[in-house]
Coordinates of C-alpha atoms in Angstrom, one line a residue:
Chain A
M2 CA -8.4 -10.8 6.4
L3 CA -10.8 -8.9 8.7
Q4 CA -14.4 -8.5 7.8
A5 CA -15.3 -5.3 6.1
E6 CA -18.4 -3.1 6.1
R7 CA -19.7 -3.7 2.5
L8 CA -20.8 -0.7 0.4
A9 CA -22.6 -0.7 -2.9
V10 CA -20.8 0.6 -6.0
K11 CA -22.2 4.2 -5.7
P12 CA -21.4 4.9 -2.1
F13 CA -18.1 3.1 -2.5
L14 CA -17.0 5.3 -5.4
Q15 CA -18.2 8.3 -3.5
A16 CA -15.9 7.4 -0.6
V17 CA -12.9 7.5 -2.9
R18 CA -11.0 10.8 -2.7
F19 CA -8.8 11.5 -5.7
D20 CA -5.9 13.9 -5.2
A21 CA -5.2 17.1 -7.1
A22 CA -3.9 15.1 -10.0
G23 CA -7.0 13.0 -10.0
L24 CA -5.3 9.9 -8.6
V25 CA -5.6 7.5 -5.7
A26 CA -2.9 5.1 -4.5
A27 CA -3.8 1.4 -5.0
V28 CA -2.1 -1.3 -2.9
V29 CA -2.4 -4.7 -4.6
Q30 CA -2.2 -7.7 -2.3
D31 CA -2.3 -11.4 -3.1
A32 CA -5.6 -12.6 -1.7
A33 CA -4.2 -16.1 -1.0
T34 CA -0.7 -15.5 0.2
H35 CA -1.4 -12.0 1.6
E36 CA 1.9 -10.8 0.0
V37 CA 1.8 -7.1 -0.9
L38 CA 2.6 -7.2 -4.6
M39 CA 2.8 -3.6 -5.7
V40 CA 1.5 0.0 -5.4
A41 CA 0.2 1.7 -8.4
W42 CA -2.2 4.6 -9.2
M43 CA -5.8 4.8 -10.4
N44 CA -7.9 7.7 -11.7
A45 CA -11.7 7.5 -11.7
E46 CA -11.7 6.0 -15.2
S47 CA -9.2 3.2 -14.4
L48 CA -11.2 2.4 -11.3
R49 CA -14.3 2.2 -13.4
R50 CA -12.5 -0.1 -15.9
T51 CA -11.2 -2.3 -13.0
L52 CA -14.8 -2.7 -11.8
E53 CA -16.1 -3.4 -15.3
L54 CA -13.3 -5.9 -16.2
G55 CA -12.8 -7.5 -12.8
E56 CA -9.0 -7.1 -13.4
T57 CA -6.7 -4.3 -12.3
V58 CA -6.4 -1.3 -14.6
F59 CA -4.1 1.4 -13.4
W60 CA -3.1 4.9 -14.6
S61 CA 0.5 5.0 -15.6
R62 CA 1.9 8.3 -14.4
S63 CA 5.1 7.8 -16.4
R64 CA 3.4 6.9 -19.6
Q65 CA 0.2 8.9 -19.0
E66 CA -2.0 6.2 -20.2
Y67 CA -4.2 3.4 -18.9
W68 CA -2.4 0.2 -18.0
H69 CA -4.3 -3.0 -17.9
K70 CA -2.0 -5.1 -15.8
G71 CA -1.1 -8.2 -17.6
A72 CA -2.4 -7.2 -21.0
T73 CA 0.9 -8.1 -22.6
S74 CA 2.5 -10.3 -20.1
G75 CA -0.6 -12.4 -19.3
H76 CA -0.1 -11.7 -15.7
V77 CA -3.5 -10.2 -15.0
Q78 CA -4.7 -9.6 -11.5
R79 CA -8.3 -10.9 -10.9
V80 CA -10.0 -8.7 -8.4
V81 CA -11.5 -10.6 -5.5
D82 CA -11.8 -7.7 -3.0
L83 CA -11.7 -4.0 -3.1
R84 CA -11.3 -1.8 -0.1
V85 CA -11.1 2.0 0.5
D86 CA -9.4 3.4 3.6
C87 CA -10.9 5.6 6.2
D88 CA -10.1 8.9 4.5
G89 CA -10.6 7.6 1.0
D90 CA -7.2 8.3 -0.4
A91 CA -6.0 4.8 -0.7
L92 CA -7.4 1.6 -2.1
L93 CA -6.6 -2.0 -1.2
I94 CA -7.1 -4.4 -4.0
R95 CA -6.9 -8.1 -3.1
V96 CA -6.3 -10.2 -6.2
E97 CA -5.6 -13.6 -7.7
P98 CA -2.5 -12.9 -9.8
A99 CA -1.9 -15.0 -12.9
G100 CA 1.9 -14.4 -12.6
P101 CA 4.5 -12.2 -11.1
A102 CA 3.5 -8.6 -10.3
C103 CA 6.8 -7.0 -11.0
H104 CA 8.3 -6.2 -14.5
T105 CA 11.6 -7.7 -13.2
G106 CA 9.9 -11.1 -12.9
A107 CA 9.7 -10.9 -9.1
V108 CA 6.5 -12.1 -7.5
S109 CA 6.3 -8.7 -5.7
C110 CA 7.7 -5.4 -6.5
F111 CA 8.9 -5.2 -2.9
Y112 CA 11.8 -7.6 -3.3
R113 CA 14.4 -5.2 -1.8
G114 CA 14.6 -4.8 2.0
L115 CA 16.7 -3.0 4.5
A116 CA 19.2 -5.2 6.2
L117 CA 18.4 -4.7 9.9
D118 CA 21.2 -6.9 11.3
G119 CA 22.3 -4.1 13.7
P120 CA 21.7 -0.5 14.5
Q121 CA 22.0 1.2 11.1
S122 CA 24.2 -1.5 9.7
D123 CA 26.6 -0.5 7.1
A124 CA 27.3 -4.0 5.7
S125 CA 27.2 -3.7 1.9
Q126 CA 24.8 -6.5 1.5
G127 CA 22.6 -8.2 4.1
D128 CA 21.9 -11.9 4.5
A129 CA 19.0 -12.7 2.2
S130 CA 18.4 -16.0 4.0
Q131 CA 16.9 -14.3 7.0
G132 CA 13.1 -14.0 7.2
N133 CA 12.2 -11.6 10.0
V134 CA 14.7 -9.1 11.0
P135 CA 15.2 -7.5 14.4
P136 CA 14.0 -4.0 15.1
I137 CA 16.2 -1.0 14.6
Q138 CA 17.7 0.1 17.9
S139 CA 18.2 3.6 19.0
D140 CA 19.1 5.3 22.2
Q141 CA 18.3 8.7 20.9
P142 CA 15.1 10.3 22.1
H143 CA 12.6 11.1 19.4
Q144 CA 10.9 14.4 18.9
A145 CA 7.9 14.1 16.8
A146 CA 4.4 15.5 16.7
D147 CA 2.4 14.2 19.6
A148 CA -0.8 13.9 17.7
D149 CA -2.3 10.7 16.4
T150 CA -5.5 11.7 14.8
R151 CA -5.5 12.2 11.0
R152 CA -2.9 12.1 8.4
Chain B
M29 CA 6.6 -13.3 3.2
L30 CA 9.0 -13.8 0.4
Q31 CA 12.7 -13.3 1.0
A32 CA 14.1 -10.0 0.0
E33 CA 17.4 -8.9 -1.3
R34 CA 18.9 -7.0 1.7
L35 CA 20.4 -3.6 1.3
A36 CA 22.5 -1.6 3.8
V37 CA 21.0 1.7 5.0
K38 CA 22.8 3.9 2.5
P39 CA 21.9 2.0 -0.7
F40 CA 18.4 1.4 0.6
L41 CA 17.9 5.1 1.2
Q42 CA 19.4 5.9 -2.2
A43 CA 16.8 3.5 -3.8
V44 CA 13.9 5.6 -2.4
R45 CA 12.5 8.1 -4.9
F46 CA 10.6 10.9 -3.3
D47 CA 8.0 12.7 -5.5
A48 CA 7.9 16.4 -6.4
A49 CA 6.4 17.1 -2.9
G50 CA 9.3 15.2 -1.3
L51 CA 7.0 12.2 -0.3
V52 CA 6.9 8.5 -0.8
A53 CA 3.9 6.3 -0.1
A54 CA 4.3 3.9 2.8
V55 CA 2.1 0.8 3.1
V56 CA 2.0 -0.5 6.6
Q57 CA 1.3 -4.3 7.0
D58 CA 0.9 -6.3 10.2
A59 CA 4.0 -8.6 10.2
A60 CA 2.1 -11.4 12.0
T61 CA -1.4 -11.3 10.5
H62 CA -0.3 -9.9 7.1
E63 CA -3.3 -7.5 7.3
V64 CA -2.7 -4.2 5.4
L65 CA -3.2 -1.7 8.1
M66 CA -2.9 1.7 6.4
V67 CA -1.2 3.8 3.8
A68 CA 0.6 7.0 4.9
W69 CA 3.3 9.3 3.6
M70 CA 6.9 9.8 4.5
N71 CA 9.5 12.4 3.6
A72 CA 13.2 11.8 4.0
E73 CA 13.2 13.1 7.5
S74 CA 10.3 11.0 8.7
L75 CA 12.0 7.9 7.1
R76 CA 15.2 8.8 9.0
R77 CA 13.2 9.2 12.2
T78 CA 11.5 5.8 11.6
L79 CA 14.9 4.1 11.2
E80 CA 16.3 5.9 14.3
L81 CA 13.3 5.1 16.5
G82 CA 12.3 1.7 15.1
E83 CA 8.7 2.8 15.0
T84 CA 6.7 4.4 12.2
V85 CA 7.0 8.2 11.8
F86 CA 5.0 9.7 8.9
W87 CA 4.6 13.1 7.4
S88 CA 1.0 14.3 7.8
R89 CA 0.0 16.0 4.6
S90 CA -3.1 17.5 6.2
R91 CA -1.4 18.8 9.3
Q92 CA 2.0 19.4 7.6
E93 CA 3.9 18.0 10.5
Y94 CA 5.7 14.8 11.6
W95 CA 3.4 12.2 13.0
H96 CA 4.9 9.5 15.3
K97 CA 2.2 6.9 15.0
G98 CA 0.9 6.1 18.5
A99 CA 2.6 9.0 20.3
T100 CA -0.7 9.9 21.9
S101 CA -2.7 6.7 21.5
G102 CA 0.0 4.3 22.5
H103 CA -0.6 2.4 19.3
V104 CA 2.9 2.5 18.1
Q105 CA 4.0 0.4 15.2
R106 CA 7.3 -1.4 15.8
V107 CA 9.1 -1.8 12.5
V108 CA 10.3 -5.4 11.8
D109 CA 10.8 -5.1 8.1
L110 CA 11.2 -2.3 5.6
R111 CA 11.0 -2.8 1.9
V112 CA 11.2 -0.5 -1.2
D113 CA 9.6 -1.3 -4.5
C114 CA 11.3 -1.7 -7.8
D115 CA 11.0 1.9 -8.9
G116 CA 11.5 3.3 -5.4
D117 CA 8.3 5.3 -5.1
A118 CA 6.6 3.1 -2.5
L119 CA 7.7 1.6 0.8
L120 CA 6.3 -1.5 2.5
I121 CA 6.7 -1.4 6.3
R122 CA 5.9 -4.6 8.2
V123 CA 5.2 -3.9 11.8
E124 CA 4.1 -5.2 15.1
P125 CA 1.3 -2.8 16.1
A126 CA 0.6 -2.1 19.7
G127 CA -3.1 -1.4 18.9
P128 CA -5.5 -0.5 16.1
A129 CA -4.0 1.4 13.1
C130 CA -7.1 3.5 12.4
H131 CA -8.2 6.6 14.2
T132 CA -11.7 5.1 14.2
G133 CA -10.5 2.2 16.4
A134 CA -10.6 -0.3 13.5
V135 CA -7.6 -2.6 13.3
S136 CA -7.0 -1.5 9.7
C137 CA -8.0 1.7 8.0
F138 CA -9.3 -0.5 5.1
Y139 CA -12.5 -1.5 6.9
R140 CA -14.8 -0.6 4.1
G141 CA -15.2 -2.8 1.1
L142 CA -17.1 -3.0 -2.1
A143 CA -20.1 -5.4 -2.0
L144 CA -19.4 -7.6 -5.0
D145 CA -22.6 -9.7 -4.7
G146 CA -23.4 -9.2 -8.4
P147 CA -22.4 -7.1 -11.4
Q148 CA -22.3 -3.5 -10.0
S149 CA -24.7 -4.3 -7.3
D150 CA -26.9 -1.4 -6.2
A151 CA -27.9 -2.8 -2.8
S152 CA -27.6 0.0 -0.3
Q153 CA -25.5 -2.0 2.1
G154 CA -23.7 -5.3 1.6
D155 CA -23.6 -8.3 3.9
A156 CA -20.7 -7.6 6.3
S157 CA -20.7 -11.3 7.4
Q158 CA -19.2 -12.5 4.1
G159 CA -15.4 -13.0 4.0
N160 CA -14.2 -13.4 0.4
V161 CA -16.4 -11.9 -2.3
P162 CA -16.9 -13.1 -5.8
P163 CA -15.2 -11.4 -8.6
I164 CA -16.9 -8.6 -10.5
Q165 CA -18.5 -9.9 -13.7
S166 CA -18.6 -8.1 -17.0
D167 CA -19.4 -9.2 -20.5
Q168 CA -18.2 -5.9 -21.9
P169 CA -14.9 -6.0 -23.8
H170 CA -12.2 -3.9 -22.3
Q171 CA -10.0 -1.5 -24.2
A172 CA -6.9 -0.5 -22.3
A173 CA -3.3 0.1 -23.0
D174 CA -1.6 -3.0 -24.2
A175 CA 1.6 -2.3 -22.4
D176 CA 2.8 -4.0 -19.2
T177 CA 6.2 -2.5 -18.6
R178 CA 6.5 0.3 -16.2
R179 CA 4.1 2.5 -14.3

């Protein structure tokens, strides 16, 4: 993991930009394996509780309540690093997880991938034994915005 | 990176749940270094273009236009793996980046971190030379929702 510019709590919190619903996206990454485990949401209070507790506390959009990850399952996520992105609308939380991140029991919530064994393959199920997959090929020209500044 | 269940294009796309604004969060990770590079947004069309091109194409919320990452800077992100999370509202895109992800020139947009050198440190600037940081300490009990099912 690259070195980060380190901010104190107050400037760090000031750098976070919550959206119109008061939320910021939080990417949770295993600090040891670097596996991306899950994406969840935080409001200002859940971020405050995360800092206070040293474990992830999210805001559940579906249940509309605070969600201390692992409170029932025991699979808490101990926070070892907290980052904010350049425009403040996403957090990266590196953790030591006490168990699987996903409610399905999977280590990561990202356990489903696209089978890229050919250009827009239509095989009903890909080969789960493959690690890296080849890039998607296309001979069609691409028309997209030619700007690469801010999102 | 853990193995994934591999889906063909159609079931994969059907697993993606766009929000009320037609967007899904996309976490971009360097496939080689495992660094989380950025979080951006995709709508159905930008996801389609990403698959077609084999490079990331986002939807810029601020500019309200498609954003082919690297179209001007040359710092395209070649897609080597595409994942969807358990509830379909986030994508994980593992890439081979041709240059820095951030418009600031930083490799990752997450170049700012919280200085965790003590309980809610108030130092104006942390030590950027430190790699891992100790966990946040708190002796205050935490009251959060005791559910750990879905977000």
